[in-house]
mmCIF file of C-alpha atoms in Angstrom:
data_model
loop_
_atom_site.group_PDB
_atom_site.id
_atom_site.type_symbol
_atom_site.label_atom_id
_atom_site.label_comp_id
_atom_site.label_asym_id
_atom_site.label_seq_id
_atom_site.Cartn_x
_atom_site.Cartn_y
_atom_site.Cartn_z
ATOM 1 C CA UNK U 185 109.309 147.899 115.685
ATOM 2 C CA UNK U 186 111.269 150.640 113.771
ATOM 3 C CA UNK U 187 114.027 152.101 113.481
ATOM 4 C CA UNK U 188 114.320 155.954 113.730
ATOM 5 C CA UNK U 189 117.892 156.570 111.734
ATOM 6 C CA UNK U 190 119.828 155.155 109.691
ATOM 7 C CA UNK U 191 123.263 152.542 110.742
ATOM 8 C CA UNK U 192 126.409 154.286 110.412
ATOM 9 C CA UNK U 193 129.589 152.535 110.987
ATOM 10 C CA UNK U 194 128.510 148.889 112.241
ATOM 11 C CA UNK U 195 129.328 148.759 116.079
ATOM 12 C CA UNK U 196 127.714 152.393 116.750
ATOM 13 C CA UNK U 197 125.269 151.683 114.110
ATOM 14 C CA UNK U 198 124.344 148.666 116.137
ATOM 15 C CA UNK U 199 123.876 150.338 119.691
ATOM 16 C CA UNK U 200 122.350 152.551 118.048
ATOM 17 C CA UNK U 201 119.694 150.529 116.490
ATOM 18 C CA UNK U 202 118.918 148.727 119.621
ATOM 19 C CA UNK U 203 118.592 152.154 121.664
ATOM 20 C CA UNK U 204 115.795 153.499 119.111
ATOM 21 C CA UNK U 205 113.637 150.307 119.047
ATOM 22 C CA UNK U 206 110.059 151.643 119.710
ATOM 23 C CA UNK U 207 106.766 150.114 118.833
ATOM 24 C CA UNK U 208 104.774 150.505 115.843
ATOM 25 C CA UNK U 209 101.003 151.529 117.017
ATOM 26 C CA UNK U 210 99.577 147.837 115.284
ATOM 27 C CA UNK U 211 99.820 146.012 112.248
ATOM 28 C CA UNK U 212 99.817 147.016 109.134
ATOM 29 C CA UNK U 213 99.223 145.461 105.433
ATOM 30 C CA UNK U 214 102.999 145.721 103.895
ATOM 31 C CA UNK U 215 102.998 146.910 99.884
ATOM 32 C CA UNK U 216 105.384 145.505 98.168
ATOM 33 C CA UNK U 217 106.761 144.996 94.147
ATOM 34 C CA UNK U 218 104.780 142.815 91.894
ATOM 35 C CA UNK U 219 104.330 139.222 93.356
ATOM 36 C CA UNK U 220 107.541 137.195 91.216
ATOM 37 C CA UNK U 221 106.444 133.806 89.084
ATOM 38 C CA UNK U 222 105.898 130.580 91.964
ATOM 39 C CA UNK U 223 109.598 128.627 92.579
ATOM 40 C CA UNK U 224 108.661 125.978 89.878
ATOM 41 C CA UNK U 225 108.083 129.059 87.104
ATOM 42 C CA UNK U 226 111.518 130.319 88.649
ATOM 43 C CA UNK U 227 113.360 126.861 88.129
ATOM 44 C CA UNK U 228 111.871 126.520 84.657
ATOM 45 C CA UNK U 229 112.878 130.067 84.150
ATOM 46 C CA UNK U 230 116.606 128.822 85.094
ATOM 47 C CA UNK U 231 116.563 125.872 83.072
ATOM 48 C CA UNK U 232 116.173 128.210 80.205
ATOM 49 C CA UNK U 233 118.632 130.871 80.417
ATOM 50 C CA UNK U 234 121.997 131.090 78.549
ATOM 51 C CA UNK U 235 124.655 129.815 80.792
ATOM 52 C CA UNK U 236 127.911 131.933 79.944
ATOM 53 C CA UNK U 237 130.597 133.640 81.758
ATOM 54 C CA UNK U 238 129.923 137.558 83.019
ATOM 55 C CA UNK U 239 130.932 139.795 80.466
ATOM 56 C CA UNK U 240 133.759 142.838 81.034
ATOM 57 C CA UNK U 241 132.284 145.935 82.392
ATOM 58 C CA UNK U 242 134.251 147.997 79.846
ATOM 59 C CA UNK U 243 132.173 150.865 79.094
ATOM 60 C CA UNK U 244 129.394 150.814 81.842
ATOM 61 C CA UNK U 245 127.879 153.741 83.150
ATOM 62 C CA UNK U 246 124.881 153.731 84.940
ATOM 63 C CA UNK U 247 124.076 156.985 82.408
ATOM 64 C CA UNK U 248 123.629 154.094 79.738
ATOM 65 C CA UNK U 249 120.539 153.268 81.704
ATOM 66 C CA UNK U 250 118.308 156.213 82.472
ATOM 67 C CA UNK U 251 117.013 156.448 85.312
ATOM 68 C CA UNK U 252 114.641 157.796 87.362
ATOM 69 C CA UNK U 253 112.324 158.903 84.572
ATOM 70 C CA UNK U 254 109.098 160.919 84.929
ATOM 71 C CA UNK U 255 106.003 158.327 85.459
ATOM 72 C CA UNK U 256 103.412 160.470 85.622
ATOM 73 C CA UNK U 257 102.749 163.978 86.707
ATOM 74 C CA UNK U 258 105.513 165.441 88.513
ATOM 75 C CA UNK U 259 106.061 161.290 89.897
ATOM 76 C CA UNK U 260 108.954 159.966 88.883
ATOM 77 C CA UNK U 261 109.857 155.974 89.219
ATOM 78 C CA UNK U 262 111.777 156.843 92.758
ATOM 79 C CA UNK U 263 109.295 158.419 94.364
ATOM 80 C CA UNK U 264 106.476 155.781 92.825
ATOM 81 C CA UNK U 265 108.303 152.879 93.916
ATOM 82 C CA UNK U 266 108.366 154.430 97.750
ATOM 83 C CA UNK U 267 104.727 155.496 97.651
ATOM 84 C CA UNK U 268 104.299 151.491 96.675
ATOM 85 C CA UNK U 269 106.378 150.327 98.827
ATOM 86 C CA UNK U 270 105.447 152.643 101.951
ATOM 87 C CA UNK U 271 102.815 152.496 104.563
ATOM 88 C CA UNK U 272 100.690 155.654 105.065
ATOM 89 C CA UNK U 273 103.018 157.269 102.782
ATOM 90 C CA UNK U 274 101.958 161.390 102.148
ATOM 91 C CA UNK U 275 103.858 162.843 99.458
ATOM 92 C CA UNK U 276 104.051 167.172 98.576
ATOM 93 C CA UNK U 277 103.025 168.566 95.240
ATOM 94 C CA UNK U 278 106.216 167.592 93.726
ATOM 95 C CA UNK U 279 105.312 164.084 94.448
ATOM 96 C CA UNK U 280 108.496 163.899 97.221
ATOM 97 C CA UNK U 281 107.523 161.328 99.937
ATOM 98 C CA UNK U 282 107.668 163.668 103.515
ATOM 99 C CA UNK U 283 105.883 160.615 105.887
ATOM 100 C CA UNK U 284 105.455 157.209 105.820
ATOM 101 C CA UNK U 285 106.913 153.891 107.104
ATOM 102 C CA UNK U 286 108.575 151.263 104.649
ATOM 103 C CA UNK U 287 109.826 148.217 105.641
ATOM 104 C CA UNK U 288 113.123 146.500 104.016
ATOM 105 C CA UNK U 289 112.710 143.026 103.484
ATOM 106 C CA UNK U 290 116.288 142.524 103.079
ATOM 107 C CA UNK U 291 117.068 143.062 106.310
ATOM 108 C CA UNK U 292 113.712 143.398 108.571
ATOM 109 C CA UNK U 293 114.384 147.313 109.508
ATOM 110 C CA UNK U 294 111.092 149.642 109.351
ATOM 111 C CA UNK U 295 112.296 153.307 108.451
ATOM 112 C CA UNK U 296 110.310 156.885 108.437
ATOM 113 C CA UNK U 297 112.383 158.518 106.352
ATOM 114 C CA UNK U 298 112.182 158.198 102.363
ATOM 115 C CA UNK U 299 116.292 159.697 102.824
ATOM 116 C CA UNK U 300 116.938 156.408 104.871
ATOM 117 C CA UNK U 301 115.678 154.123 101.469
ATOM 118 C CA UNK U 302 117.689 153.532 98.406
ATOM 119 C CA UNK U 303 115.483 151.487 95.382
ATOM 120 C CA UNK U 304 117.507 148.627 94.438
ATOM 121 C CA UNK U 305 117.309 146.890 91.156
ATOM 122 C CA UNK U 306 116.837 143.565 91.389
ATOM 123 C CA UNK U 307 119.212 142.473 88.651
ATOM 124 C CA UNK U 308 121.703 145.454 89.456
ATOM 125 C CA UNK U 309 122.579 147.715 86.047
ATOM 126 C CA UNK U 310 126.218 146.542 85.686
ATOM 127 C CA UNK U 311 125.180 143.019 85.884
ATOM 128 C CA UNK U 312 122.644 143.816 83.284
ATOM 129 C CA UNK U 313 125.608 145.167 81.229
ATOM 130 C CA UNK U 314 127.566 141.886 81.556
ATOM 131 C CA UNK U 315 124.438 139.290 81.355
ATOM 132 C CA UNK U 316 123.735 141.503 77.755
ATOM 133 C CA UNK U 317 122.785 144.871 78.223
ATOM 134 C CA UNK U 318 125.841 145.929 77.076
ATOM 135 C CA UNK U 319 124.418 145.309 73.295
ATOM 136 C CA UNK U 320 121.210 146.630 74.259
ATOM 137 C CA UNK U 321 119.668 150.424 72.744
ATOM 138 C CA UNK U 322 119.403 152.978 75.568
ATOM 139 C CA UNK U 323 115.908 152.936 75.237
ATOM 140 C CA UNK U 324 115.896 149.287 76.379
ATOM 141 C CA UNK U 325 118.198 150.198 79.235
ATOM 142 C CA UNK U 326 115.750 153.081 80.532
ATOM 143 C CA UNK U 327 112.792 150.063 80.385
ATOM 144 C CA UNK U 328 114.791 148.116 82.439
ATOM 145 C CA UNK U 329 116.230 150.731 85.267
ATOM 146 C CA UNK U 330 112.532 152.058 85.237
ATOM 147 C CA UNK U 331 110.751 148.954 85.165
ATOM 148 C CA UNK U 332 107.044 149.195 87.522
ATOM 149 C CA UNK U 333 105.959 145.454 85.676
ATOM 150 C CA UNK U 334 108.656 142.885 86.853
ATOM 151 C CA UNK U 335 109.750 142.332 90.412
ATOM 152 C CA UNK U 336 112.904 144.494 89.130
ATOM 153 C CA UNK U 337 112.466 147.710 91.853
ATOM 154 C CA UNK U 338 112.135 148.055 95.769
ATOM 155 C CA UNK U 339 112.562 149.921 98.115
ATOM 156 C CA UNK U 340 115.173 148.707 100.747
ATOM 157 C CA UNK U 341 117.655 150.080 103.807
ATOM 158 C CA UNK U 342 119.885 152.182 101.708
ATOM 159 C CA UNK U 343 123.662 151.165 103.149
ATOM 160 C CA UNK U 344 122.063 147.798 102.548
ATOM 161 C CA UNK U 345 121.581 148.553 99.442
ATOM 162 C CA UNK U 346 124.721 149.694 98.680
ATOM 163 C CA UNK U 347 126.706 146.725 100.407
ATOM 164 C CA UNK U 348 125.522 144.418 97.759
ATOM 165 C CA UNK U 349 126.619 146.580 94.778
ATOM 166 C CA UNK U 350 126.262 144.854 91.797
ATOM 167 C CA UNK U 351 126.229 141.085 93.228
ATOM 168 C CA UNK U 352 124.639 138.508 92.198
ATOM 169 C CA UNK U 353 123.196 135.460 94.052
ATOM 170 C CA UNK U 354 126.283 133.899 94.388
ATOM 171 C CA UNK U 355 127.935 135.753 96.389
ATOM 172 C CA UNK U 356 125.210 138.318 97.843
ATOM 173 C CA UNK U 357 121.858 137.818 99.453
ATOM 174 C CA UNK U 358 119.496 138.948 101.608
ATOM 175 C CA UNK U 359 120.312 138.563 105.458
ATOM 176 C CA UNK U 360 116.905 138.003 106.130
ATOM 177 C CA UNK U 361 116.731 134.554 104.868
ATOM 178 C CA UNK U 362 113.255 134.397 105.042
ATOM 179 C CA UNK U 363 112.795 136.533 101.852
ATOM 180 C CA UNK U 364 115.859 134.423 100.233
ATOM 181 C CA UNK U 365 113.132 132.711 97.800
ATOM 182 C CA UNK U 366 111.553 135.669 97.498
ATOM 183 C CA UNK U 367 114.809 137.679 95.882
ATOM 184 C CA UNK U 368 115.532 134.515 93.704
ATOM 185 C CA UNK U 369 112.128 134.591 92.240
ATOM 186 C CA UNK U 370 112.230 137.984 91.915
ATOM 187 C CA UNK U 371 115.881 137.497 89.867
ATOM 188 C CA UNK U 372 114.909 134.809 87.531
ATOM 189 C CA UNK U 373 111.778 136.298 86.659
ATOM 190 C CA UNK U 374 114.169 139.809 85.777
ATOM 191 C CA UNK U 375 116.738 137.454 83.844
ATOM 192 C CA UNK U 376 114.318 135.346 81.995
ATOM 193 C CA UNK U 377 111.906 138.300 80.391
ATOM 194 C CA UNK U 378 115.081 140.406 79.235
ATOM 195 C CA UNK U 379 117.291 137.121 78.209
ATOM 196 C CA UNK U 380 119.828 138.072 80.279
ATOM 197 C CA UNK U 381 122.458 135.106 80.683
ATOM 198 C CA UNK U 382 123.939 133.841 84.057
ATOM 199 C CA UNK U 383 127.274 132.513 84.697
ATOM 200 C CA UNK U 384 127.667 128.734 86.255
ATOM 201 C CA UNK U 385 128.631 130.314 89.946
ATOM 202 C CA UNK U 386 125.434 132.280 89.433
ATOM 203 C CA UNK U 387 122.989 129.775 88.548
ATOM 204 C CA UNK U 388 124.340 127.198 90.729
ATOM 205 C CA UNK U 389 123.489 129.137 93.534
ATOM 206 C CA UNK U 390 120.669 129.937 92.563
ATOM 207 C CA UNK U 391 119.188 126.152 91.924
ATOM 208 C CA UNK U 392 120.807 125.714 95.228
ATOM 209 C CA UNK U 393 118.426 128.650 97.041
ATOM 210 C CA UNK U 394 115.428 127.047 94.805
ATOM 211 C CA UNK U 395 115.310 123.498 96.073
ATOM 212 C CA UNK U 396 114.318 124.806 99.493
ATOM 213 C CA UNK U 397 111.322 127.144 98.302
#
């Protein structure tokens, strides 16, 4: 099933939801951002990362970490991450998405228009800046806002996106708990390549998410 708009305020975004429930003409293979490292990788990852408290945000700005840069051709990392992400995706000549389906795995909606998606960063840029990004050159901060290699970018319901902010696991997580391992995976893998550190609310709920996967 999809969804044909977006939720707006929650009780008329619900009724709303439920009235435009329609079914999808089959099945069909879901992309999705590079497969994370397995749970154990992720707990080993864990084990290994600087505990400390989060940093001040004093002087963040998401300018400090450039974003969405050209990929390739007219492409840039938006619009490749929803051509990725999508199903049956068509894009114009400026590389702008104008069909498709994508699913969020955060929340199990199916959308049809790229307006209706937001790309999330895994790690979120201001938690970046407090885990260590902060000391980081802007050219390390554009690698990390644009990065296609890690689990670090996808494509999600965008008021979804923008309810968790800049959260981390221990106090924000999917509310489809059956991609909960999934995100944590996906978070420790981010953390681990750039050294980020984690505070001790952070990785405690995050060991506590891993013991189930």
């Amino acid at each position: 099933m999809f969804y044909a708009r977006r939720p707006v305020p929650v009780a008329l975004g619900t009724l709303a939801l439920a009235a435009g429930l329609t079914l999808m003409s089959g099945p069909t293979a879901q992309a999705a951002p590079p497969t994370p490292v397995s749970a154990a990788t992720a707990r080993t990852y864990l084990s290994e990362l600087t505990v400390k408290a989060e940093g001040s945000s004093d002087g963040y700005s998401r300018d400090l970490f450039p974003h969405w840069i050209t990929q390739s051709g007219t492409c840039n990392t938006r619009e490749v991450v929803l051509k990725r992400d999508g199903t049956n995706v068509v894009t114009d000549s400026n590389c702008a998405a104008t069909s498709g389906s994508w699913y969020s795995a955060y929340d199990g909606a199916t959308w049809t228009a790229a307006s209706d998606l937001d790309i999330d960063h895994i790690v979120p840029l201001s938690e970046a800046w407090k885990s260590g990004a902060n000391a980081w050159t802007t050219s390390k901060r554009q690698g990390f806002a644009n990065d296609l290699t890690r689990p670090q970018l996808i494509a999600v319901t965008d008021n979804v996106n923008q309810a968790k902010g800049d959260q981390d696991p221990a106090t924000w997580m999917p509310s489809r708990t059956a991609y909960a391992c999934t995100y944590l995976r996906m978070w420790v893998q981010v953390k681990h390549y750039y050294a980020l550190t984690v505070d001790s609310a952070e990785k405690s709920a995050i060991q506590s998410g891993l013991s189930g996967c």
